[in-house]
XYZ file of C-alpha atoms in Angstrom:
559
model
C 135.164 -3.017 17.356
C 137.501 -4.879 19.706
C 134.655 -5.371 22.186
C 132.334 -6.692 19.471
C 135.022 -9.094 18.276
C 135.545 -10.410 21.827
C 131.810 -11.032 22.186
C 131.654 -13.115 18.997
C 133.940 -15.665 17.409
C 136.766 -13.135 17.230
C 136.023 -11.859 13.739
C 133.635 -9.017 14.533
C 130.949 -7.604 12.225
C 131.401 -6.138 8.756
C 132.659 -2.660 9.574
C 130.903 0.267 7.871
C 131.582 2.455 10.919
C 135.346 3.131 11.189
C 136.646 5.214 8.217
C 139.568 3.008 7.266
C 141.331 2.249 3.979
C 140.400 -1.419 3.309
C 143.123 -1.962 0.674
C 146.242 -0.875 2.550
C 148.494 -2.288 3.876
C 148.509 -5.116 1.402
C 148.304 -8.744 2.609
C 152.027 -9.107 1.884
C 152.805 -6.107 4.098
C 150.729 -7.570 6.924
C 152.564 -10.876 6.579
C 155.914 -9.080 6.774
C 154.851 -7.159 9.909
C 153.550 -10.357 11.507
C 156.870 -12.097 10.858
C 158.708 -9.250 12.625
C 156.193 -8.790 15.442
C 158.538 -9.954 18.224
C 161.310 -7.649 17.063
C 158.973 -4.670 16.671
C 157.352 -4.797 20.098
C 160.370 -5.905 22.137
C 162.489 -2.752 21.868
C 162.001 0.936 22.287
C 161.174 2.877 19.129
C 163.488 5.590 17.884
C 162.857 9.145 19.004
C 160.029 11.102 17.423
C 162.610 13.281 15.646
C 164.061 10.246 13.858
C 160.658 8.975 12.726
C 159.562 12.473 11.690
C 162.723 12.940 9.626
C 161.996 9.709 7.726
C 158.406 10.738 7.027
C 159.533 14.179 5.852
C 162.093 12.581 3.550
C 159.284 10.531 2.028
C 156.892 13.487 1.627
C 159.610 16.011 0.756
C 158.709 18.319 3.630
C 161.174 20.203 5.875
C 161.285 18.520 9.325
C 161.229 21.930 11.018
C 157.672 22.417 9.710
C 156.327 19.055 10.845
C 155.269 17.620 14.206
C 154.209 13.977 14.470
C 151.728 12.904 17.107
C 150.264 9.769 18.597
C 147.185 10.169 16.426
C 145.464 13.379 15.385
C 143.686 13.634 18.737
C 147.008 14.167 20.522
C 147.814 17.017 18.150
C 144.327 18.506 18.540
C 144.775 18.409 22.305
C 148.076 20.292 22.194
C 146.765 22.802 19.658
C 143.913 23.550 22.058
C 146.177 23.883 25.111
C 148.859 25.991 23.454
C 147.172 28.009 20.711
C 143.457 28.455 21.453
C 143.117 31.382 23.838
C 139.396 31.866 24.412
C 137.223 30.843 21.486
C 137.100 28.526 18.498
C 134.709 28.389 15.521
C 133.832 25.121 13.826
C 131.137 24.118 11.310
C 128.863 21.361 12.583
C 128.294 18.488 12.255
C 131.974 17.564 12.284
C 134.629 15.443 14.008
C 133.691 15.469 17.690
C 137.119 16.338 19.089
C 136.954 19.793 17.503
C 133.917 20.578 19.658
C 134.666 18.429 22.714
C 138.309 19.322 23.330
C 137.981 23.141 23.605
C 134.818 22.782 25.696
C 136.709 20.590 28.149
C 139.237 23.358 28.721
C 136.629 26.094 29.146
C 136.849 27.691 25.720
C 133.858 29.152 23.930
C 132.973 27.009 20.925
C 131.062 28.870 18.206
C 129.284 26.262 16.078
C 128.346 27.217 12.526
C 125.493 24.924 11.396
C 125.857 23.393 7.954
C 122.632 23.283 6.000
C 120.948 20.113 4.905
C 119.188 22.064 2.143
C 122.548 22.717 0.456
C 123.927 19.217 0.964
C 125.896 20.324 4.056
C 128.262 22.347 1.855
C 130.291 24.935 3.763
C 129.832 28.490 2.467
C 133.116 30.191 3.349
C 131.662 33.673 2.899
C 128.983 33.103 5.513
C 131.432 31.279 7.766
C 133.751 34.303 7.666
C 130.856 36.641 8.511
C 129.888 34.359 11.401
C 133.437 34.475 12.768
C 133.521 38.285 12.542
C 130.174 38.685 14.285
C 131.236 36.361 17.089
C 134.739 37.835 17.280
C 136.115 34.303 17.345
C 139.887 33.924 17.688
C 140.465 30.523 16.040
C 138.766 29.007 12.976
C 138.690 25.313 12.016
C 137.814 23.841 8.627
C 137.768 20.087 8.004
C 138.387 19.307 4.340
C 136.774 16.921 3.558
C 134.427 17.258 6.492
C 133.444 14.336 8.692
C 130.682 13.025 8.580
C 129.320 14.468 5.314
C 132.465 14.429 3.138
C 131.995 18.039 1.998
C 134.933 19.417 0.010
C 136.338 22.937 -0.498
C 138.665 23.783 -3.378
C 142.171 24.975 -2.628
C 141.726 28.427 -4.153
C 138.709 29.142 -1.948
C 140.648 28.053 1.134
C 143.556 30.339 0.265
C 141.120 33.243 -0.133
C 139.682 32.408 3.285
C 143.179 32.411 4.813
C 143.849 35.849 3.318
C 140.584 37.254 4.663
C 141.199 35.759 8.133
C 144.888 36.637 8.391
C 144.314 38.537 11.647
C 142.964 35.501 13.544
C 145.106 33.825 16.170
C 144.990 30.574 14.236
C 143.397 28.880 11.221
C 143.339 25.075 11.320
C 142.744 23.060 8.164
C 142.080 19.424 9.062
C 142.985 17.357 5.984
C 142.679 13.978 7.674
C 140.632 12.516 4.785
C 141.994 14.612 1.913
C 143.978 11.831 0.245
C 140.709 10.122 -0.681
C 139.554 13.215 -2.608
C 139.909 13.547 -6.356
C 137.947 16.740 -7.095
C 141.166 18.541 -8.061
C 144.773 17.595 -8.698
C 146.498 19.278 -5.719
C 143.900 20.102 -3.058
C 146.240 20.313 -0.035
C 147.297 23.664 1.456
C 150.374 22.396 3.315
C 152.688 24.505 1.180
C 150.708 27.650 2.039
C 150.676 26.723 5.724
C 154.476 26.622 5.933
C 154.648 30.239 4.719
C 151.866 31.758 6.825
C 152.112 32.883 10.448
C 148.754 31.535 11.647
C 147.887 28.384 9.663
C 148.198 24.766 10.793
C 147.335 21.788 8.572
C 146.498 18.482 10.227
C 147.103 15.217 8.351
C 146.254 11.629 9.240
C 148.251 8.476 8.628
C 146.098 5.886 10.357
C 143.015 6.669 8.255
C 144.905 6.792 4.958
C 147.006 3.699 5.597
C 144.172 1.647 7.089
C 145.942 1.401 10.442
C 143.801 3.121 13.076
C 145.345 0.922 15.742
C 148.745 2.482 15.073
C 148.209 5.959 16.445
C 150.117 8.339 14.217
C 149.456 11.552 12.356
C 151.233 14.843 11.727
C 150.725 18.565 11.369
C 152.403 21.052 9.027
C 152.939 24.716 9.902
C 155.625 27.384 9.873
C 158.706 26.409 11.921
C 157.679 28.498 14.938
C 154.224 26.952 15.283
C 155.373 23.409 14.483
C 158.299 23.746 16.878
C 156.017 24.926 19.668
C 153.933 21.777 19.394
C 156.945 19.541 18.877
C 158.637 20.846 22.036
C 155.694 19.690 24.176
C 155.537 16.126 22.853
C 157.200 13.271 24.760
C 160.399 11.846 23.325
C 158.760 8.469 22.691
C 155.218 9.555 21.819
C 155.375 7.376 18.670
C 155.380 3.607 19.053
C 157.539 1.009 17.363
C 154.755 -0.089 15.002
C 154.411 3.487 13.747
C 158.170 3.634 13.164
C 158.166 0.330 11.297
C 155.351 1.430 8.983
C 156.937 4.807 8.236
C 160.245 3.184 7.303
C 158.717 0.606 4.937
C 156.390 3.037 3.154
C 158.992 4.075 0.602
C 158.899 0.537 -0.798
C 155.109 0.526 -1.228
C 154.188 3.832 -2.848
C 152.592 2.185 -5.870
C 150.363 -0.058 -3.751
C 149.295 2.908 -1.658
C 148.336 4.965 -4.726
C 146.362 2.003 -6.092
C 144.488 1.655 -2.808
C 143.370 5.296 -2.947
C 142.168 4.871 -6.509
C 140.191 1.773 -5.586
C 138.506 3.562 -2.672
C 137.464 6.369 -5.047
C 135.968 3.875 -7.487
C 134.181 2.053 -4.666
C 132.760 5.352 -3.430
C 131.021 5.903 -6.768
C 129.698 2.349 -6.877
C 128.485 2.439 -3.280
C 126.749 5.802 -3.734
C 124.962 4.467 -6.798
C 123.637 1.392 -4.987
C 122.523 3.315 -1.893
C 120.823 6.016 -3.968
C 118.557 3.342 -5.455
C 116.973 2.675 -2.047
C 113.591 4.475 -1.870
C 113.571 7.487 0.421
C 117.302 7.283 1.213
C 119.309 10.453 0.501
C 123.039 10.159 -0.262
C 125.112 13.346 -0.065
C 128.147 14.035 -2.276
C 131.386 13.076 -0.517
C 135.102 13.363 -1.136
C 136.021 11.251 1.882
C 136.115 7.500 2.239
C 132.590 7.518 3.664
C 129.069 8.538 2.649
C 126.586 10.562 4.686
C 123.016 9.332 4.204
C 119.608 10.412 5.477
C 117.202 7.627 6.291
C 113.639 7.550 4.896
C 110.879 9.259 6.847
C 109.789 7.073 9.736
C 113.097 5.215 10.124
C 114.935 5.790 13.406
C 118.743 5.652 13.193
C 119.312 3.896 16.505
C 116.860 1.159 15.522
C 118.458 0.761 12.099
C 121.904 0.611 13.675
C 120.920 -2.008 16.249
C 118.991 -4.197 13.810
C 121.793 -4.056 11.232
C 124.194 -5.301 13.906
C 122.025 -7.954 15.539
C 120.269 -9.276 12.425
C 122.940 -8.813 9.743
C 126.274 -8.483 11.626
C 126.929 -5.087 10.027
C 128.189 -2.147 12.072
C 127.086 1.336 10.932
C 127.630 4.789 12.439
C 124.417 6.442 13.606
C 124.986 10.213 13.922
C 122.372 11.224 16.485
C 125.033 12.168 19.032
C 126.889 14.473 16.629
C 126.062 18.104 17.321
C 124.360 19.522 14.250
C 123.094 16.137 13.112
C 120.255 13.855 14.177
C 119.476 10.165 14.434
C 118.032 10.183 10.910
C 121.577 10.263 9.527
C 124.157 7.509 9.119
C 127.791 7.713 8.078
C 128.703 4.664 6.016
C 132.338 3.887 5.259
C 133.308 3.007 1.691
C 134.055 -0.696 1.395
C 134.543 -3.257 -1.405
C 131.596 -4.104 -3.608
C 130.983 -7.500 -1.972
C 130.474 -5.833 1.406
C 128.333 -3.090 -0.150
C 125.939 -5.643 -1.621
C 125.560 -7.157 1.831
C 124.963 -3.682 3.313
C 122.295 -2.791 0.750
C 120.523 -6.126 1.222
C 120.496 -5.681 4.996
C 119.212 -2.122 4.807
C 116.433 -3.159 2.431
C 115.212 -5.717 4.949
C 115.528 -3.376 7.927
C 114.008 -0.310 6.248
C 111.269 -1.878 4.140
C 110.770 -5.445 5.304
C 108.946 -7.377 2.595
C 107.352 -4.246 1.096
C 110.099 -2.276 -0.608
C 109.356 1.443 -0.454
C 107.486 1.502 2.875
C 109.865 2.570 5.626
C 109.435 0.771 8.929
C 108.385 2.928 11.877
C 110.516 3.481 14.941
C 110.712 0.284 16.960
C 111.811 1.653 20.302
C 113.219 4.583 22.207
C 116.812 4.053 21.146
C 119.817 3.068 23.188
C 122.248 4.975 25.320
C 125.455 6.332 23.854
C 128.568 8.108 25.029
C 130.804 10.522 23.177
C 133.590 9.772 25.638
C 133.350 13.320 26.959
C 131.216 14.114 29.975
C 130.708 17.753 29.004
C 129.376 16.895 25.564
C 127.227 14.076 26.940
C 125.547 16.575 29.259
C 124.947 18.919 26.337
C 123.571 16.233 24.048
C 121.574 14.708 26.870
C 119.893 18.032 27.611
C 119.118 18.785 23.978
C 119.048 15.228 22.568
C 121.530 16.158 19.865
C 119.779 19.360 18.796
C 122.785 21.382 19.978
C 120.684 24.187 21.496
C 118.294 24.345 24.411
C 114.980 26.187 24.389
C 115.206 27.434 20.801
C 111.449 27.668 20.469
C 111.100 29.733 23.625
C 113.857 32.063 22.493
C 112.154 32.504 19.145
C 108.819 33.389 20.710
C 110.250 35.743 23.295
C 111.927 37.939 20.705
C 114.107 39.425 23.450
C 117.811 40.245 23.439
C 120.635 37.802 23.027
C 121.378 35.133 25.584
C 124.712 34.522 27.189
C 125.743 32.323 24.272
C 125.161 34.777 21.473
C 121.577 33.934 20.472
C 120.132 36.667 18.230
C 117.038 38.585 19.245
C 113.680 37.840 17.610
C 114.799 34.602 15.989
C 112.042 33.205 13.741
C 110.572 29.807 14.405
C 110.094 27.171 11.676
C 106.571 26.632 10.455
C 106.623 23.080 11.787
C 106.844 24.456 15.322
C 104.079 27.054 14.967
C 101.599 26.002 17.646
C 99.522 28.068 20.046
C 101.538 29.550 22.872
C 99.066 28.473 25.543
C 96.416 25.740 25.285
C 92.870 26.839 25.932
C 91.709 25.806 29.426
C 89.306 22.889 29.328
C 86.399 22.982 31.868
C 86.726 20.324 34.500
C 83.897 17.918 35.248
C 82.806 18.915 38.752
C 79.615 17.956 40.581
C 78.714 21.535 41.461
C 78.654 24.546 39.119
C 81.669 26.368 40.434
C 84.019 28.690 38.522
C 86.560 26.809 36.498
C 90.117 27.421 37.787
C 92.323 29.101 35.219
C 95.936 28.026 34.652
C 98.545 30.285 36.141
C 99.912 32.753 33.639
C 103.604 32.497 32.794
C 106.056 35.135 33.958
C 106.542 36.625 30.515
C 104.430 38.251 27.843
C 104.945 36.595 24.466
C 105.406 38.905 21.540
C 103.351 37.834 18.543
C 105.311 39.403 15.723
C 104.981 38.623 12.001
C 106.566 35.293 11.254
C 109.736 35.368 9.174
C 110.513 32.716 6.590
C 111.578 29.523 8.342
C 114.630 29.340 6.111
C 116.076 32.410 7.809
C 116.546 30.444 11.005
C 119.996 29.525 9.652
C 121.237 32.969 10.592
C 121.313 31.868 14.220
C 124.829 31.267 15.610
C 125.269 28.109 17.654
C 127.691 27.942 20.540
C 128.891 25.030 22.594
C 127.210 24.551 25.960
C 128.231 21.820 28.328
C 126.048 22.637 31.300
C 123.815 25.601 31.986
C 124.802 25.760 35.623
C 128.564 25.948 35.234
C 130.226 25.198 31.947
C 132.996 27.713 31.548
C 131.797 28.325 28.010
C 128.957 30.817 28.164
C 126.375 32.298 30.461
C 123.270 30.299 31.409
C 120.233 31.003 29.286
C 117.364 32.630 31.153
C 114.314 31.344 29.329
C 110.855 30.158 30.351
C 110.112 26.503 30.177
C 106.685 26.706 28.475
C 107.248 26.163 24.777
C 105.261 24.609 21.923
C 105.381 20.887 21.449
C 107.141 19.821 18.221
C 104.861 17.810 15.940
C 106.522 14.787 14.290
C 106.606 14.596 10.519
C 104.187 12.054 9.049
C 104.922 9.868 6.001
C 103.018 10.835 2.902
C 99.536 9.333 2.783
C 99.431 8.372 6.477
C 96.939 10.341 8.584
C 98.473 12.237 11.470
C 97.612 10.790 14.896
C 96.045 12.862 17.615
C 98.585 14.815 19.683
C 99.906 12.693 22.529
C 100.326 14.042 26.072
C 103.701 15.542 26.871
C 105.919 12.772 28.315
C 107.277 13.412 31.771
C 110.435 11.289 31.664
C 113.738 11.953 29.896
C 113.623 12.433 26.148
C 114.640 9.231 24.291
C 117.611 9.350 21.956
C 116.652 10.432 18.430
C 113.441 12.228 19.459
C 113.204 16.045 19.356
C 113.956 17.310 22.852
C 111.253 19.077 24.814
C 111.796 22.840 24.979
C 113.922 22.732 21.831
C 114.058 22.021 18.130
C 115.793 19.297 16.203
C 119.066 19.958 14.419
C 117.333 19.822 11.045
C 115.027 22.655 12.069
C 117.849 25.094 12.694
C 119.112 24.594 9.170
C 117.631 27.004 6.661
C 118.518 29.231 3.766
C 121.818 31.053 3.667
C 122.127 34.673 4.673
C 123.093 37.296 2.052
C 126.735 37.467 1.113
C 128.583 40.135 2.981
C 132.182 39.518 1.952
C 132.286 39.745 -1.787
C 135.987 38.978 -1.973
C 135.346 35.383 -0.912
C 133.945 33.006 -3.491
C 131.814 30.269 -1.869
C 132.932 26.796 -2.867
C 130.037 24.880 -4.454
C 129.405 21.195 -3.840
C 131.690 19.241 -6.117
C 129.331 16.367 -6.827
C 130.653 12.934 -7.542
C 134.275 12.697 -8.706
C 135.381 11.048 -11.908
C 137.418 7.894 -11.920
C 140.196 8.346 -14.443
C 143.443 6.434 -14.310
C 146.062 7.632 -11.848
C 149.832 7.655 -12.156
C 151.425 5.187 -9.795
C 153.724 7.288 -7.655
C 154.264 8.128 -4.030
C 152.556 11.304 -2.761
C 154.413 14.543 -3.450
C 155.411 17.253 -0.989
C 151.760 18.112 -0.389
C 151.106 14.562 0.715
C 148.972 13.876 -2.337
C 149.258 11.830 -5.493
C 147.877 12.829 -8.875
C 144.115 12.822 -8.506
C 141.864 11.455 -11.160
């Protein structure tokens, strides 16, 4: 955003990309901070202990159970270094640091794919079974999840903690929870302080609309919180963070009002976007909405045209593992901005003929996750998260070095002949036609299983097949069926094009693999009856909220 502002007149585009609270701090609070700018940035801040004690006094939490960090990413980094021994499980798609950070330090990352067919809702029963089968040591749950905004009720989370009490660690990332209103007290911070293996992560920058001030905190039992706190620098929190923490007690009512307004705007924004033909909007409890573009619309093209033609910045999710370039994450903003967003998307998606999605206009643009290991993974699979899935499905052999199950079924969309029939060459003399060399494996043509069962496949993080420190390289042949693109209704399918020889463009299914959407299918049968899966909550209501500062759980009364 800073780079875009420097390239323009200094104002930057309308931001539907960064999940920020647009109503807090208030204009009066910004004016007060601006008036004290020289004083704030001239001197050292107080120690982290002093700032943490003030925050705990505000939230009514014991300081021994809290560690404040220079943003949630600093806390995630230390959790990985100190508490993740060998493996970590995480549903995908999700916040990239939960996949990137452990991969960077050589941990095995077991990725549990959320299913588009169920609105990306996390089934805790199946997640628990996945963790047991993989023998994973650490489990992460983001509630609400980024980018889809999926929400899990507190009771279901507590049941999950009980069932997973033998794990090294359970991390509940509640960075966006204060925007939720599906239940009155959704936070599990009180439970975390009493359990030996639970850490709750909370954000301040996202909630307070101050991403530039890097501050967040975690809550755990005194031993776990103290272990993290002992590794943090004395001045890891800056003077702006201290100033904001110390003035918050005077602005509790404004903060509660800002959360209520975001919740109302979320309903209004979802309603307007849902009216766009072919656009799917998923239920969310965060301050953002996850949307699927109409068939034929390419996310990178939509993103670039929205920015260049309408000065609107949106988040295209093609580089999120478990997602694809057909998905956008759109931050909740005031109604005036939403009307501008909807108008721009109508022009980009449909042109002058509303209801007819524009085709892909190019091959996409380059991107970077900021992590070389993940860029190699996404570059090799083009965001599909797995290499050579089709070949593995057809082989029907044993598991690979990353935990791939044997005889994995292949979706119907990928059912193509294993080997093309040799075509006689036009030669001047009647000589025998040369036959193509046979591959080094014998495919097993077994009865096809329902494509929905492909969800039972575990996904693990892979940075590089040669040497990634995460799992063993996959030994698979390179001859696999070509994935046929989906055609819009009523448009005849073109003749199959020759296989391109260059690198796969962003947003296009990678050769030798399947797209992320194809590995999502039906859920497997429940195996842990003591866990009740949390259903999708749908859209929240918008009742009046009491104006008070958040309680000990960090939450106000939800509507």
